[in-house]
mmCIF file of C-alpha atoms in Angstrom:
data_model
loop_
_atom_site.group_PDB
_atom_site.id
_atom_site.type_symbol
_atom_site.label_atom_id
_atom_site.label_comp_id
_atom_site.label_asym_id
_atom_site.label_seq_id
_atom_site.Cartn_x
_atom_site.Cartn_y
_atom_site.Cartn_z
ATOM 1 C CA MET A 1 116.163 134.145 70.189
ATOM 2 C CA SER A 2 115.320 130.468 70.356
ATOM 3 C CA SER A 3 112.361 129.304 72.405
ATOM 4 C CA THR A 4 114.644 127.498 74.835
ATOM 5 C CA ILE A 5 116.759 130.621 75.460
ATOM 6 C CA ALA A 6 113.590 132.684 75.805
ATOM 7 C CA VAL A 7 112.257 130.416 78.469
ATOM 8 C CA ARG A 8 115.520 130.622 80.361
ATOM 9 C CA TRP A 9 115.514 134.417 80.252
ATOM 10 C CA LEU A 10 111.893 134.515 81.327
ATOM 11 C CA GLY A 11 112.791 132.334 84.334
ATOM 12 C CA LEU A 12 115.563 134.729 85.339
ATOM 13 C CA MET A 13 113.255 137.743 85.045
ATOM 14 C CA LEU A 14 110.678 136.079 87.247
ATOM 15 C CA LEU A 15 113.287 135.383 89.873
ATOM 16 C CA VAL A 16 114.180 139.051 89.919
ATOM 17 C CA LEU A 17 110.699 140.523 89.765
ATOM 18 C CA VAL A 18 108.650 138.117 91.866
ATOM 19 C CA PRO A 19 109.186 137.688 95.633
ATOM 20 C CA PHE A 20 110.526 134.250 96.623
ATOM 21 C CA GLU A 21 107.475 133.524 98.819
ATOM 22 C CA ALA A 22 105.214 134.152 95.861
ATOM 23 C CA ILE A 23 107.220 131.747 93.699
ATOM 24 C CA GLN A 24 106.941 129.106 96.418
ATOM 25 C CA ALA A 25 103.176 129.581 96.610
ATOM 26 C CA GLN A 26 102.844 129.440 92.849
ATOM 27 C CA ASP A 27 104.889 126.233 92.687
ATOM 28 C CA ALA A 28 102.769 124.704 95.435
ATOM 29 C CA ASN A 29 99.580 125.643 93.663
ATOM 30 C CA SER A 30 100.848 124.258 90.353
ATOM 31 C CA ALA A 31 101.863 121.009 92.025
ATOM 32 C CA ALA A 32 98.476 120.692 93.706
ATOM 33 C CA GLU A 33 96.676 121.290 90.455
ATOM 34 C CA ALA A 34 98.868 118.755 88.648
ATOM 35 C CA ALA A 35 98.182 116.177 91.387
ATOM 36 C CA LYS A 36 94.416 116.862 91.160
ATOM 37 C CA VAL A 37 94.417 116.363 87.410
ATOM 38 C CA ALA A 38 96.478 113.177 87.685
ATOM 39 C CA TRP A 39 94.102 111.692 90.266
ATOM 40 C CA GLN A 40 91.080 112.664 88.171
ATOM 41 C CA ASP A 41 92.621 111.069 85.098
ATOM 42 C CA ALA A 42 93.382 107.943 87.130
ATOM 43 C CA ALA A 43 89.777 107.812 88.358
ATOM 44 C CA ALA A 44 88.422 108.145 84.823
ATOM 45 C CA ALA A 45 90.675 105.358 83.574
ATOM 46 C CA LEU A 46 90.133 103.082 86.532
ATOM 47 C CA GLN A 47 89.121 99.520 85.596
ATOM 48 C CA ARG A 48 86.993 98.107 88.381
ATOM 49 C CA GLY A 49 86.896 94.425 89.272
ATOM 50 C CA PRO A 50 85.677 91.916 88.589
ATOM 51 C CA GLN A 51 87.325 91.929 85.197
ATOM 52 C CA GLU A 52 90.366 90.570 83.428
ATOM 53 C CA VAL A 53 93.336 92.869 82.800
ATOM 54 C CA LYS A 54 95.887 91.862 80.146
ATOM 55 C CA LEU A 55 99.491 92.190 81.301
ATOM 56 C CA ARG A 56 101.543 92.751 78.136
ATOM 57 C CA ASP A 57 101.972 89.560 76.097
ATOM 58 C CA GLN A 58 102.758 87.546 79.199
ATOM 59 C CA GLY A 59 99.802 87.061 81.490
ATOM 60 C CA LEU A 60 96.495 88.085 82.971
ATOM 61 C CA LEU A 61 95.296 89.769 86.146
ATOM 62 C CA LYS A 62 91.851 88.484 87.159
ATOM 63 C CA LEU A 63 90.998 91.593 89.123
ATOM 64 C CA PRO A 64 88.566 90.735 91.991
ATOM 65 C CA GLU A 65 85.612 92.870 93.057
ATOM 66 C CA GLY A 66 86.598 95.631 95.403
ATOM 67 C CA TYR A 67 89.818 96.443 93.561
ATOM 68 C CA GLY A 68 90.630 98.826 90.730
ATOM 69 C CA PHE A 69 93.447 98.857 88.179
ATOM 70 C CA VAL A 70 94.825 102.128 86.820
ATOM 71 C CA PRO A 71 96.485 101.571 83.386
ATOM 72 C CA LEU A 72 100.050 102.444 82.509
ATOM 73 C CA ALA A 73 99.696 105.972 81.121
ATOM 74 C CA GLU A 74 97.578 107.291 83.970
ATOM 75 C CA SER A 75 99.574 105.401 86.631
ATOM 76 C CA ARG A 76 102.803 106.864 85.287
ATOM 77 C CA LYS A 77 101.401 110.389 85.572
ATOM 78 C CA LEU A 78 100.187 109.654 89.046
ATOM 79 C CA MET A 79 103.563 108.353 90.177
ATOM 80 C CA ASP A 80 105.222 111.387 88.620
ATOM 81 C CA VAL A 81 103.202 113.910 90.587
ATOM 82 C CA LEU A 82 103.909 111.905 93.746
ATOM 83 C CA GLY A 83 107.606 112.307 93.106
ATOM 84 C CA ASN A 84 108.348 108.760 91.963
ATOM 85 C CA SER A 85 110.023 107.700 88.761
ATOM 86 C CA VAL A 86 109.092 104.386 87.133
ATOM 87 C CA GLY A 87 111.015 102.326 84.633
ATOM 88 C CA ASP A 88 110.139 100.379 81.485
ATOM 89 C CA ASN A 89 109.026 97.375 83.611
ATOM 90 C CA PHE A 90 106.143 99.325 85.164
ATOM 91 C CA LEU A 91 102.632 98.151 84.237
ATOM 92 C CA GLY A 92 100.246 100.055 86.479
ATOM 93 C CA LEU A 93 98.698 100.448 89.931
ATOM 94 C CA ILE A 94 95.999 98.694 91.905
ATOM 95 C CA PHE A 95 93.919 100.456 94.537
ATOM 96 C CA PRO A 96 91.173 99.336 96.950
ATOM 97 C CA VAL A 97 87.824 100.735 95.848
ATOM 98 C CA GLY A 98 85.417 98.948 98.140
ATOM 99 C CA SER A 99 86.652 100.173 101.543
ATOM 100 C CA GLU A 100 86.330 103.625 103.025
ATOM 101 C CA ASP A 101 89.475 103.519 105.144
ATOM 102 C CA ALA A 102 91.884 101.291 103.234
ATOM 103 C CA ASP A 103 95.119 103.147 102.574
ATOM 104 C CA TRP A 104 97.442 101.143 100.403
ATOM 105 C CA MET A 105 98.274 100.632 96.776
ATOM 106 C CA VAL A 106 100.032 97.955 94.745
ATOM 107 C CA SER A 107 102.484 98.657 91.927
ATOM 108 C CA ILE A 108 102.842 95.986 89.200
ATOM 109 C CA ASP A 109 105.978 95.431 87.124
ATOM 110 C CA TYR A 110 107.124 92.814 84.631
ATOM 111 C CA ASP A 111 110.838 92.054 84.317
ATOM 112 C CA ALA A 112 111.953 90.069 81.272
ATOM 113 C CA ALA A 113 114.953 88.704 83.162
ATOM 114 C CA GLY A 114 114.656 85.239 81.761
ATOM 115 C CA TYR A 115 114.006 81.964 83.557
ATOM 116 C CA ILE A 116 115.090 82.196 87.203
ATOM 117 C CA ARG A 117 116.315 78.962 88.743
ATOM 118 C CA ASP A 118 115.039 78.299 92.248
ATOM 119 C CA ASP A 119 117.809 75.974 93.434
ATOM 120 C CA ASP A 120 119.062 78.451 96.074
ATOM 121 C CA ALA A 121 115.612 78.544 97.725
ATOM 122 C CA ARG A 122 116.322 75.058 99.118
ATOM 123 C CA GLU A 123 119.394 76.349 100.942
ATOM 124 C CA TRP A 124 118.621 79.838 102.134
ATOM 125 C CA ASN A 125 118.350 80.701 105.810
ATOM 126 C CA ALA A 126 116.169 83.687 106.631
ATOM 127 C CA ASP A 127 118.260 84.694 109.680
ATOM 128 C CA ASP A 128 121.482 84.626 107.647
ATOM 129 C CA MET A 129 119.867 86.615 104.838
ATOM 130 C CA LEU A 130 118.605 89.236 107.254
ATOM 131 C CA ALA A 131 122.061 89.584 108.813
ATOM 132 C CA ASP A 132 123.657 90.036 105.374
ATOM 133 C CA LEU A 133 121.073 92.641 104.367
ATOM 134 C CA LYS A 134 121.642 94.554 107.596
ATOM 135 C CA LYS A 135 125.401 94.626 106.991
ATOM 136 C CA GLY A 136 124.919 95.610 103.380
ATOM 137 C CA THR A 137 122.630 98.496 104.381
ATOM 138 C CA GLU A 138 125.109 99.694 107.008
ATOM 139 C CA ALA A 139 127.888 99.677 104.378
ATOM 140 C CA GLY A 140 125.721 101.712 102.055
ATOM 141 C CA ASN A 141 124.813 104.403 104.582
ATOM 142 C CA LYS A 142 127.989 106.396 104.008
ATOM 143 C CA ARG A 143 127.047 106.751 100.343
ATOM 144 C CA ARG A 144 123.477 107.619 101.188
ATOM 145 C CA ILE A 145 124.526 110.354 103.603
ATOM 146 C CA GLU A 146 127.005 111.781 101.053
ATOM 147 C CA ARG A 147 124.114 112.102 98.618
ATOM 148 C CA GLY A 148 121.923 113.849 101.132
ATOM 149 C CA TYR A 149 119.716 110.877 102.025
ATOM 150 C CA PRO A 150 119.219 109.794 105.650
ATOM 151 C CA GLY A 151 120.883 106.612 106.889
ATOM 152 C CA LEU A 152 118.718 103.492 107.060
ATOM 153 C CA GLU A 153 118.654 100.399 109.202
ATOM 154 C CA ILE A 154 116.896 97.120 108.631
ATOM 155 C CA THR A 155 115.190 96.000 111.817
ATOM 156 C CA ARG A 156 113.337 92.758 111.080
ATOM 157 C CA TRP A 157 111.445 90.647 108.645
ATOM 158 C CA ILE A 158 107.844 91.713 108.229
ATOM 159 C CA GLU A 159 107.557 88.442 106.344
ATOM 160 C CA PRO A 160 110.533 86.066 105.930
ATOM 161 C CA PRO A 161 111.106 84.880 102.364
ATOM 162 C CA THR A 162 108.756 82.052 101.430
ATOM 163 C CA TRP A 163 108.915 80.261 98.074
ATOM 164 C CA ASP A 164 105.957 78.290 96.754
ATOM 165 C CA ALA A 165 107.670 75.911 94.348
ATOM 166 C CA ILE A 166 104.369 74.453 93.138
ATOM 167 C CA ASN A 167 102.889 77.772 92.025
ATOM 168 C CA GLN A 168 106.217 79.621 91.540
ATOM 169 C CA ARG A 169 105.348 82.430 93.912
ATOM 170 C CA LEU A 170 107.701 84.336 96.222
ATOM 171 C CA VAL A 171 106.748 86.570 99.145
ATOM 172 C CA TRP A 172 108.944 88.654 101.445
ATOM 173 C CA SER A 173 108.941 91.970 103.292
ATOM 174 C CA LEU A 174 111.418 93.908 105.389
ATOM 175 C CA GLU A 175 111.061 96.733 107.867
ATOM 176 C CA ALA A 176 113.508 99.535 107.217
ATOM 177 C CA ARG A 177 113.690 102.635 109.381
ATOM 178 C CA GLN A 178 115.537 105.903 109.142
ATOM 179 C CA ILE A 179 118.330 106.042 111.677
ATOM 180 C CA GLY A 180 117.247 108.219 114.557
ATOM 181 C CA ALA A 181 113.501 107.740 113.958
ATOM 182 C CA ALA A 182 111.340 107.615 117.069
ATOM 183 C CA PRO A 183 110.856 104.083 118.411
ATOM 184 C CA ASP A 184 107.090 104.380 117.962
ATOM 185 C CA ALA A 185 107.298 105.877 114.455
ATOM 186 C CA ASP A 186 104.962 104.158 112.000
ATOM 187 C CA THR A 187 107.384 103.166 109.274
ATOM 188 C CA THR A 188 106.503 102.551 105.668
ATOM 189 C CA VAL A 189 106.529 98.999 104.261
ATOM 190 C CA ASN A 190 106.774 97.358 100.895
ATOM 191 C CA TYR A 191 105.154 93.901 100.928
ATOM 192 C CA ASN A 192 106.802 92.196 97.969
ATOM 193 C CA THR A 193 105.203 89.383 95.979
ATOM 194 C CA TYR A 194 106.347 87.729 92.781
ATOM 195 C CA VAL A 195 105.140 85.125 90.340
ATOM 196 C CA LEU A 196 107.780 83.575 88.051
ATOM 197 C CA GLY A 197 107.362 82.614 84.434
ATOM 198 C CA ARG A 198 109.293 81.201 81.512
ATOM 199 C CA GLU A 199 110.753 84.496 80.323
ATOM 200 C CA GLY A 200 110.677 86.650 83.456
ATOM 201 C CA PHE A 201 108.568 87.552 86.446
ATOM 202 C CA PHE A 202 105.720 89.735 87.634
ATOM 203 C CA GLU A 203 106.448 91.788 90.759
ATOM 204 C CA MET A 204 103.636 93.239 92.879
ATOM 205 C CA ASN A 205 104.491 95.547 95.786
ATOM 206 C CA LEU A 206 101.843 96.512 98.291
ATOM 207 C CA ILE A 207 102.775 99.822 99.876
ATOM 208 C CA THR A 208 101.463 100.765 103.331
ATOM 209 C CA THR A 209 102.703 101.262 106.916
ATOM 210 C CA THR A 210 103.953 98.883 109.616
ATOM 211 C CA SER A 211 100.902 99.391 111.796
ATOM 212 C CA LYS A 212 98.600 98.262 108.983
ATOM 213 C CA ILE A 213 100.588 95.659 107.108
ATOM 214 C CA GLU A 214 99.085 92.670 108.922
ATOM 215 C CA ARG A 215 95.635 93.928 108.008
ATOM 216 C CA TYR A 216 96.514 94.186 104.323
ATOM 217 C CA LYS A 217 98.613 91.041 103.817
ATOM 218 C CA PRO A 218 95.518 89.124 102.696
ATOM 219 C CA ASP A 219 94.911 91.745 99.973
ATOM 220 C CA ALA A 220 98.451 91.291 98.682
ATOM 221 C CA ARG A 221 98.193 87.514 98.624
ATOM 222 C CA MET A 222 94.775 87.618 96.959
ATOM 223 C CA LEU A 223 96.113 89.836 94.210
ATOM 224 C CA LEU A 224 99.201 87.669 93.814
ATOM 225 C CA ALA A 225 96.955 84.630 93.342
ATOM 226 C CA ALA A 226 94.965 86.603 90.758
ATOM 227 C CA VAL A 227 98.011 86.906 88.427
ATOM 228 C CA ALA A 228 98.827 84.070 86.063
ATOM 229 C CA PHE A 229 101.052 83.617 83.038
ATOM 230 C CA ASP A 230 99.520 82.650 79.672
ATOM 231 C CA ASP A 231 99.883 79.153 78.235
ATOM 232 C CA GLY A 232 103.399 78.847 76.857
ATOM 233 C CA LYS A 233 104.724 81.578 79.140
ATOM 234 C CA ARG A 234 104.506 79.643 82.391
ATOM 235 C CA TYR A 235 107.430 78.540 84.484
ATOM 236 C CA ALA A 236 106.715 74.915 83.583
ATOM 237 C CA ASP A 237 106.965 75.767 79.870
ATOM 238 C CA PHE A 238 110.707 76.482 80.136
ATOM 239 C CA LYS A 239 112.814 74.932 77.368
ATOM 240 C CA PRO A 240 116.372 74.532 78.663
ATOM 241 C CA ASP A 241 117.897 74.154 75.224
ATOM 242 C CA THR A 242 116.636 77.407 73.763
ATOM 243 C CA ASP A 243 115.321 79.746 76.490
ATOM 244 C CA LYS A 244 117.175 82.553 78.200
ATOM 245 C CA VAL A 245 118.240 81.859 81.768
ATOM 246 C CA ALA A 246 118.593 84.773 84.215
ATOM 247 C CA THR A 247 122.095 85.590 85.403
ATOM 248 C CA TYR A 248 120.980 85.316 89.039
ATOM 249 C CA GLY A 249 118.953 82.978 91.203
ATOM 250 C CA LEU A 250 115.845 83.379 93.321
ATOM 251 C CA ALA A 251 117.691 84.851 96.321
ATOM 252 C CA ALA A 252 118.522 87.903 94.228
ATOM 253 C CA LEU A 253 114.838 88.898 94.306
ATOM 254 C CA VAL A 254 115.006 89.159 98.112
ATOM 255 C CA GLY A 255 116.296 92.600 99.044
ATOM 256 C CA GLY A 256 116.723 93.637 95.426
ATOM 257 C CA VAL A 257 120.357 92.509 95.284
ATOM 258 C CA ALA A 258 122.139 89.368 94.142
ATOM 259 C CA ALA A 259 123.017 88.393 97.728
ATOM 260 C CA LYS A 260 125.360 85.529 96.946
ATOM 261 C CA LYS A 261 127.419 87.558 94.423
ATOM 262 C CA LEU A 262 127.409 90.984 96.035
ATOM 263 C CA GLY A 263 128.029 89.972 99.628
ATOM 264 C CA LEU A 264 128.137 93.109 101.763
ATOM 265 C CA LEU A 265 127.631 95.705 99.039
ATOM 266 C CA ALA A 266 124.972 98.302 99.731
ATOM 267 C CA VAL A 267 121.326 97.656 98.955
ATOM 268 C CA LEU A 268 121.065 101.281 97.904
ATOM 269 C CA GLY A 269 118.663 100.851 95.046
ATOM 270 C CA LEU A 270 116.018 98.961 96.998
ATOM 271 C CA PHE A 271 115.514 101.442 99.787
ATOM 272 C CA LEU A 272 116.162 104.697 98.018
ATOM 273 C CA ALA A 273 113.738 103.752 95.266
ATOM 274 C CA LYS A 274 111.029 102.100 97.250
ATOM 275 C CA SER A 275 111.222 103.997 100.520
ATOM 276 C CA ALA A 276 110.988 107.263 98.591
ATOM 277 C CA LYS A 277 107.819 105.948 97.037
ATOM 278 C CA VAL A 278 106.106 105.040 100.280
ATOM 279 C CA ILE A 279 107.329 108.136 102.190
ATOM 280 C CA VAL A 280 105.765 110.452 99.611
ATOM 281 C CA LEU A 281 102.539 108.495 99.687
ATOM 282 C CA ALA A 282 102.394 108.546 103.450
ATOM 283 C CA VAL A 283 102.849 112.339 103.534
ATOM 284 C CA ALA A 284 100.275 112.882 100.829
ATOM 285 C CA GLY A 285 97.693 110.789 102.669
ATOM 286 C CA ILE A 286 96.927 108.103 100.166
ATOM 287 C CA GLY A 287 93.728 107.071 101.897
ATOM 288 C CA ALA A 288 92.189 110.501 101.564
ATOM 289 C CA LEU A 289 93.304 110.821 97.952
ATOM 290 C CA VAL A 290 91.921 107.462 96.955
ATOM 291 C CA THR A 291 88.641 108.222 98.701
ATOM 292 C CA LYS A 292 88.330 111.593 97.004
ATOM 293 C CA PHE A 293 89.268 110.721 93.426
ATOM 294 C CA LEU A 294 88.819 106.979 92.933
ATOM 295 C CA ARG A 295 85.515 106.647 94.745
ATOM 296 C CA GLY A 296 83.877 109.709 93.279
ATOM 297 C CA LYS A 297 83.341 111.560 96.532
ATOM 298 C CA LYS A 298 83.483 115.339 96.846
ATOM 299 C CA ALA A 299 86.196 117.038 98.909
#
């Protein structure tokens, strides 16, 4: 009997011999232990500011004091136990380590999309973009519901898209709510910041709740300013005759869809991927977890 078949048979035997409630309790205990180990590993690997963190072969994060960076391997494990998958673009996580009550984190990615032209930033209208994103989300709700996910609605800009053409930095944030949520529900928010380079872009998403986003916007902007591309990799280093140009423009980074090309198609990926991330963190109580494991305090 192969090991794979043996494992399958063992699983069937356990289902027969062990009460369902006991299996549930065992699964919960295993998950809790896995989460504890992941947080402890993250704490051990945490790089505290001030220090410089290399971001692949592209740039540098000058991590300020009061912030900590968890490297890729430990961050990936942490995201996994929180129920979030990450792709090849994922670089790591940043947490606050100097505040007792701060409850946010920042995920960092690098996308080698090529050089992204910013021509469309001169023409976009935030109200029109919001209207299109609302319609796109409504169109996607049927598919979400068919897959067992709740319907979503976009209510407003937390921060309308702003493009800093001098420093090649983009900032935007939307409020998305589950349909039927209580009016006073404290929704989760991704505060999205980008810095563009010659061969792609860094994306930094601060994850928190609506009631606290105004408080933490300065953190997101400080960390955005702390990321820079290396010489030769900067936006200004672009060589039009030889370099790869992205197949989409700057507006495609707003809402996670190529708005001009896709029109009213669903923005499914943005909200299923990112809302899942923030919902899990909100339930887990990120503030308490960070306090316990990243600041070295006992339970």
